[in-house]
Tab-separated table of C-alpha atoms in Angstrom:
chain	number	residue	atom	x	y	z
A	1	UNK	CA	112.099	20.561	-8.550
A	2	UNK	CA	114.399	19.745	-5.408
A	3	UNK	CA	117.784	19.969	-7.043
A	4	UNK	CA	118.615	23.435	-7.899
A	5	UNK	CA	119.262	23.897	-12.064
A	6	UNK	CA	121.428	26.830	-13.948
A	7	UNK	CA	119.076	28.152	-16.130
A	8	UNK	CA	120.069	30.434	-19.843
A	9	UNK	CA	117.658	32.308	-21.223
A	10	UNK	CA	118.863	33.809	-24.435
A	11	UNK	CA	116.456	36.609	-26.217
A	12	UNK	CA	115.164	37.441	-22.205
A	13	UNK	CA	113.957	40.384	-23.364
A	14	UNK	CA	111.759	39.466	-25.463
A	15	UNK	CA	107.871	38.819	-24.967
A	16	UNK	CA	108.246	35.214	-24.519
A	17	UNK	CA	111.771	35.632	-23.079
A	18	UNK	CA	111.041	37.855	-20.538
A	19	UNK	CA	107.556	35.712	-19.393
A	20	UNK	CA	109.695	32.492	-19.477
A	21	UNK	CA	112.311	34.668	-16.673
A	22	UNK	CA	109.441	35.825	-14.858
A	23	UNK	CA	107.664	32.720	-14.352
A	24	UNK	CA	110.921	30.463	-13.620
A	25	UNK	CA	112.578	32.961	-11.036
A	26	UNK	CA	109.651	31.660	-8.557
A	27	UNK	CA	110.974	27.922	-8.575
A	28	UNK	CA	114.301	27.314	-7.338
A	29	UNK	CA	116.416	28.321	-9.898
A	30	UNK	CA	119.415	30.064	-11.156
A	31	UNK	CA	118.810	32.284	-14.033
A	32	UNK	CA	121.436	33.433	-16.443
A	33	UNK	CA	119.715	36.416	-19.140
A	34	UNK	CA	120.897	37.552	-21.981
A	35	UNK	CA	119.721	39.907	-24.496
A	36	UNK	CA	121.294	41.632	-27.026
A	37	UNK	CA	120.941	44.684	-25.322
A	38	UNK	CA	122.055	43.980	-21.688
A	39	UNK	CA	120.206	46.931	-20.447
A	40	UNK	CA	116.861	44.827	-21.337
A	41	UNK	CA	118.203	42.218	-19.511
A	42	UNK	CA	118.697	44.381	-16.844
A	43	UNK	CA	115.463	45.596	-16.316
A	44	UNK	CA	114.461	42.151	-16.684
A	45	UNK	CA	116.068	42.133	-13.808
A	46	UNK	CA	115.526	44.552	-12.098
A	47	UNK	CA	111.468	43.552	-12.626
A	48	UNK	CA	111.733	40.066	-11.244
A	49	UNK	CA	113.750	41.030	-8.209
A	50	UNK	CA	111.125	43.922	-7.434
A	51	UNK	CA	108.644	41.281	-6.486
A	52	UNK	CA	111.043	38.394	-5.407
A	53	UNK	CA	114.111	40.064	-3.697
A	54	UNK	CA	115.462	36.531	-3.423
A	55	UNK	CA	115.345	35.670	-7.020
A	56	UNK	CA	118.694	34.108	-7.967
A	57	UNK	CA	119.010	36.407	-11.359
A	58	UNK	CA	121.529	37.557	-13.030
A	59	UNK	CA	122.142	39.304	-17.058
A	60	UNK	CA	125.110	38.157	-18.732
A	61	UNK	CA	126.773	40.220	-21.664
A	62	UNK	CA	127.511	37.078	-23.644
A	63	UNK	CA	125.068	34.191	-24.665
A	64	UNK	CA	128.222	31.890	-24.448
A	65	UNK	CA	129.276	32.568	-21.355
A	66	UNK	CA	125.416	32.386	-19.882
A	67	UNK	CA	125.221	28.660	-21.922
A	68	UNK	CA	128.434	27.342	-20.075
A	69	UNK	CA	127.575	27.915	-17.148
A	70	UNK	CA	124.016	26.408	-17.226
A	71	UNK	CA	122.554	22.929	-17.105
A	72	UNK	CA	119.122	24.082	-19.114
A	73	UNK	CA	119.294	26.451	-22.015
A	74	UNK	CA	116.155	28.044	-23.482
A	75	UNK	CA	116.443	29.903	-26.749
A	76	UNK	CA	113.940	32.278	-26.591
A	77	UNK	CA	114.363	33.743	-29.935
A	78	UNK	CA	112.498	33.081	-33.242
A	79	UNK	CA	113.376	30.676	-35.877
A	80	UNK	CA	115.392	32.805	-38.123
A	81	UNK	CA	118.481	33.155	-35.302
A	82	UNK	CA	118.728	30.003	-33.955
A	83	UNK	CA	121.423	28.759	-36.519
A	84	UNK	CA	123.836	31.498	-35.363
A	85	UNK	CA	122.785	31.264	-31.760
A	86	UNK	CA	123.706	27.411	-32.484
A	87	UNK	CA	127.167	28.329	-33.433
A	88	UNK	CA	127.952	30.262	-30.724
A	89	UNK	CA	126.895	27.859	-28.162
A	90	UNK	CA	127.455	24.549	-30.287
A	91	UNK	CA	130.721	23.864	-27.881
A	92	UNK	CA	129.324	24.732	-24.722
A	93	UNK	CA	125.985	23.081	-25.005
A	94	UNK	CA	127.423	20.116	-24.932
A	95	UNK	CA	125.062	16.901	-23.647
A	96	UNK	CA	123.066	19.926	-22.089
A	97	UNK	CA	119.121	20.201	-22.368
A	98	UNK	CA	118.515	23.199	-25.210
A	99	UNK	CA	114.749	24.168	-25.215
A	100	UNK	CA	113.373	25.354	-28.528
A	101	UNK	CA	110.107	27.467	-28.041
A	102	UNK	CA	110.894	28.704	-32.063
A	103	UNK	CA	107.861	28.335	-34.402
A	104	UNK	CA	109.437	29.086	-38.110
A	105	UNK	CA	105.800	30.935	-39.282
A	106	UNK	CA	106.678	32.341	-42.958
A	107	UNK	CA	105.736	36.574	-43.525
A	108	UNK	CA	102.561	36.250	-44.353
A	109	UNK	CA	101.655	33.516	-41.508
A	110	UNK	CA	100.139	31.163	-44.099
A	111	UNK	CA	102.756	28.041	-43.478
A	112	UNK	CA	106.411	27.179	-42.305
A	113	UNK	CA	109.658	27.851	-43.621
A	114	UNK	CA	110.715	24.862	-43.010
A	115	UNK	CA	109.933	21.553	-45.502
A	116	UNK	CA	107.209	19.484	-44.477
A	117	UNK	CA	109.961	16.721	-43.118
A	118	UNK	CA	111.366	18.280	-40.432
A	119	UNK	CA	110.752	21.573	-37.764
A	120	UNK	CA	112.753	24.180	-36.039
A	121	UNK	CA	113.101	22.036	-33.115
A	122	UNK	CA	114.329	19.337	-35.671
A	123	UNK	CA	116.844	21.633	-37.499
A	124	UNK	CA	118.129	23.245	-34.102
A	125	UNK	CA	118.622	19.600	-32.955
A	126	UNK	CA	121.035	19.054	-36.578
A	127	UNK	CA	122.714	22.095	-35.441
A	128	UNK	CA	123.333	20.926	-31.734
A	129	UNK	CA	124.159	16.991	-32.702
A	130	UNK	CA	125.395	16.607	-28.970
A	131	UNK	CA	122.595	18.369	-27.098
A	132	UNK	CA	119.493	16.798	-25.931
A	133	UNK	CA	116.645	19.301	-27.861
A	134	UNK	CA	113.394	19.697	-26.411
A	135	UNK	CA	110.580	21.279	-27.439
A	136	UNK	CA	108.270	23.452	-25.037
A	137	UNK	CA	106.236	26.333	-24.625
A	138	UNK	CA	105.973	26.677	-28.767
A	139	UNK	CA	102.097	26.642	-28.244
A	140	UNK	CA	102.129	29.175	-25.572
A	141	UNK	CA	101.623	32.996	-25.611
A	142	UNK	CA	103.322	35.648	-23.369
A	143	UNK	CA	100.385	36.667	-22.125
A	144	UNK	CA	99.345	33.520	-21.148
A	145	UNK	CA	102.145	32.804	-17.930
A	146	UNK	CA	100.482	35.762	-16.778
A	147	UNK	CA	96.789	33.213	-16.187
A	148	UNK	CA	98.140	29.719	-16.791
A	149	UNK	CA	95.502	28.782	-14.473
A	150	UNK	CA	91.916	28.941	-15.520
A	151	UNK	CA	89.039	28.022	-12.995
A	152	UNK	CA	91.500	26.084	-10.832
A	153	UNK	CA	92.786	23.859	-13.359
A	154	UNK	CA	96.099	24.632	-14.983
A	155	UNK	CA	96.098	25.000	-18.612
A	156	UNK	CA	98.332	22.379	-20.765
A	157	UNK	CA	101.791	22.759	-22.504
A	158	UNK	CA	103.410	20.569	-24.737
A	159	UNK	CA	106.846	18.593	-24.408
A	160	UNK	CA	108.691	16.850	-27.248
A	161	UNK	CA	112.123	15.309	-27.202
A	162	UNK	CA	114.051	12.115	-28.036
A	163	UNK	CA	116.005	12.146	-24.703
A	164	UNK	CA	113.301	11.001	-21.839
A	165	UNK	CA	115.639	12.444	-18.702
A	166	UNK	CA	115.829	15.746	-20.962
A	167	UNK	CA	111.433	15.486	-21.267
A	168	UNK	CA	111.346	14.789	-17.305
A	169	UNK	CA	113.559	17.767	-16.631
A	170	UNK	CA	111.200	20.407	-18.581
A	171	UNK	CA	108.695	19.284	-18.085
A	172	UNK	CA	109.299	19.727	-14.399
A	173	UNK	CA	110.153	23.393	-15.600
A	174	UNK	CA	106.913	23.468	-17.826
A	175	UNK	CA	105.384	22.679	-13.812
A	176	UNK	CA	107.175	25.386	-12.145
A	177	UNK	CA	105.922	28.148	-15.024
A	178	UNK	CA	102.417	26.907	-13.566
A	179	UNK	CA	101.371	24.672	-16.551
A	180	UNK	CA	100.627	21.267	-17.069
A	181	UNK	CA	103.205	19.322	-18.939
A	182	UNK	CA	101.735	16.993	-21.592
A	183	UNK	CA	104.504	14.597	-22.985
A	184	UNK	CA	103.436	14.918	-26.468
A	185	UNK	CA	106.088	12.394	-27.990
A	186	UNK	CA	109.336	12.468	-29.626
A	187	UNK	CA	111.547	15.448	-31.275
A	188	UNK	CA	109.413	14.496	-34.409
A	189	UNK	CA	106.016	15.373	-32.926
A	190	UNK	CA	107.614	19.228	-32.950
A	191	UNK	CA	106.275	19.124	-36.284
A	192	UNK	CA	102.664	19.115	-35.147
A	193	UNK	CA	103.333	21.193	-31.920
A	194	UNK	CA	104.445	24.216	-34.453
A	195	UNK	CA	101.471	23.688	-37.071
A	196	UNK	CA	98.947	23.459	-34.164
A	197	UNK	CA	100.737	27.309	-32.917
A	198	UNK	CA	100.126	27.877	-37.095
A	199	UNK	CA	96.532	27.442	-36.743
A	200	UNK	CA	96.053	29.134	-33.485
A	201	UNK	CA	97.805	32.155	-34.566
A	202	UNK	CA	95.620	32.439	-37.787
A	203	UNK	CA	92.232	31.769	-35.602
A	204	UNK	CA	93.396	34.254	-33.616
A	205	UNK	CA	93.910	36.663	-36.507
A	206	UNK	CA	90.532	36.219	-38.160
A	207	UNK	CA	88.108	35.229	-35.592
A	208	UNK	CA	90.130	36.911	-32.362
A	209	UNK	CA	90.037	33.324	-31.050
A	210	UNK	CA	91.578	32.723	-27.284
A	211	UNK	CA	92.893	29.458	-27.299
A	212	UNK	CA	92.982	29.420	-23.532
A	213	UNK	CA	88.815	30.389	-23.589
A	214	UNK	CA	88.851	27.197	-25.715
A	215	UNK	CA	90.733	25.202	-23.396
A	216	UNK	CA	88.434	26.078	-20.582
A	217	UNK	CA	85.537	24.878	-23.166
A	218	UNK	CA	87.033	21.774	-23.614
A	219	UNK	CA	88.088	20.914	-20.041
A	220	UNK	CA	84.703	21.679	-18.759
C-alpha cells in the first residue's frame, strides 16, 4: 500500500485485536489503539515497537478520538458491543471504511444471534448508515497471523462489502497482515463468511480440526 492510511483499532487488546496491531504495524501505517484499559494498549505498544522501533503506534484513551482521526476503523470487539461502539463513533465514522471482524456465535456455539436475514456486519452497517462496512478477518484466528503462510503459499481471507473502493482498500490491508484477500461478494455474503467461522469453530471443538491444516490439504 503506497499511500500511508490512519488506522483505529478498537478492542487492541484483545486476541484478535492485538494480532490485527501486530501484523499491520509492519506495512506502512499509522495505528491508533484503544482498549478499554489503556494500559493493554500500552503494552500493545510497547510489544510492537520492541521488534519494530519505527512502528508508527500510538494508544488513545478514547475510541472517538482514535475513529476521527483515522481513515480505516477496525472494530475488533465481539458482536454484543458493536451497537454502543456504533454510537460513539456514528459521527466520526463518517464515509470512513469500518471493518467488522464480529461473528455473533450464541452461548452455547450452536447458531447466531442474529435472524437468518441479516449478520453482524449487516446490523453494524444499519448502525453506521454513512460508513462504508466491510467485512474481514471474521474467518481468521489469532493464532493464525502468527503462520499466515503455509508451505510458501499464503493462506486465504475473506472480504465482503457493498462499497468496491472500501473492498480494494482492505483487502490491500488483508495483503499487508500476510494473507490472501479473496473478494467474497457483497455486505450480504457476511452472512455465509460468519456461518462458515460457525462451523469451523464447532469442528474445532469436537474433532480439534485446524482449518489452516485443511487449507494446506486443499491447496495441495
Amino acid at each position: 500500500m503506497n499511500t500511508k492510511q490512519t488506522i483505529a483499532i478498537i478492542g487492541a487488546s484483545g486476541n484478535m485485536g492485538s494480532a490485527i496491531s501486530k501484523s499491520l504495524s509492519k506495512g506502512n501505517n499509522r495505528l491508533l489503539l484503544f482498549a478499554n484499559e489503556k494500559e493493554k494498549a500500552e503494552a500493545v505498544v510497547k510489544d510492537i515497537k520492541s521488534g519494530n522501533a519505527a512502528a508508527d503506534v500510538e494508544a488513545l484513551e478514547c475510541p472517538t478520538d482514535a475513529s476521527w482521526e483515522a481513515d480505516v476503523i477496525i472494530l475488533a470487539v465481539p458482536f454484543q458491543a458493536e451497537k454502543e461502539l456504533a454510537e460513539k463513533i456514528r459521527e466520526v465514522a463518517n464515509q470512513k471504511i469500518v471493518i467488522s471482524i464480529a461473528n455473533p456465535l450464541n452461548a452455547t456455539f450452536n447458531g447466531m444471534v442474529t435472524a437468518t436475514d441479516t449478520s453482524a456486519a449487516e446490523e453494524l452497517q444499519k448502525l453506521l448508515p454513512n460508513s462504508k462496512v466491510v467485512k474481514a478477518f471474521n474467518t481468521t484466528f489469532a493464532a493464525d497471523f502468527s503462520t499466515p503462510v503455509i508451505d510458501g503459499k499464503q493462506a486465504d481471507a475473506f472480504v465482503a462489502g457493498n462499497d468496491e473502493e472500501a473492498v480494494n482498500t482492505v483487502s490491500e490491508l488483508v495483503k499487508t497482515a500476510g494473507f490472501n484477500p479473496i473478494v467474497a461478494g457483497d455486505l450480504s455474503v457476511s452472512r455465509t463468511l460468519e456461518n462458515m467461522q460457525l462451523l469451523l469453530i464447532q469442528l474445532g471443538m469436537k474433532y480439534h480440526y485446524n482449518w489452516l491444516a485443511g487449507w494446506k490439504i486443499l491447496h495441495n
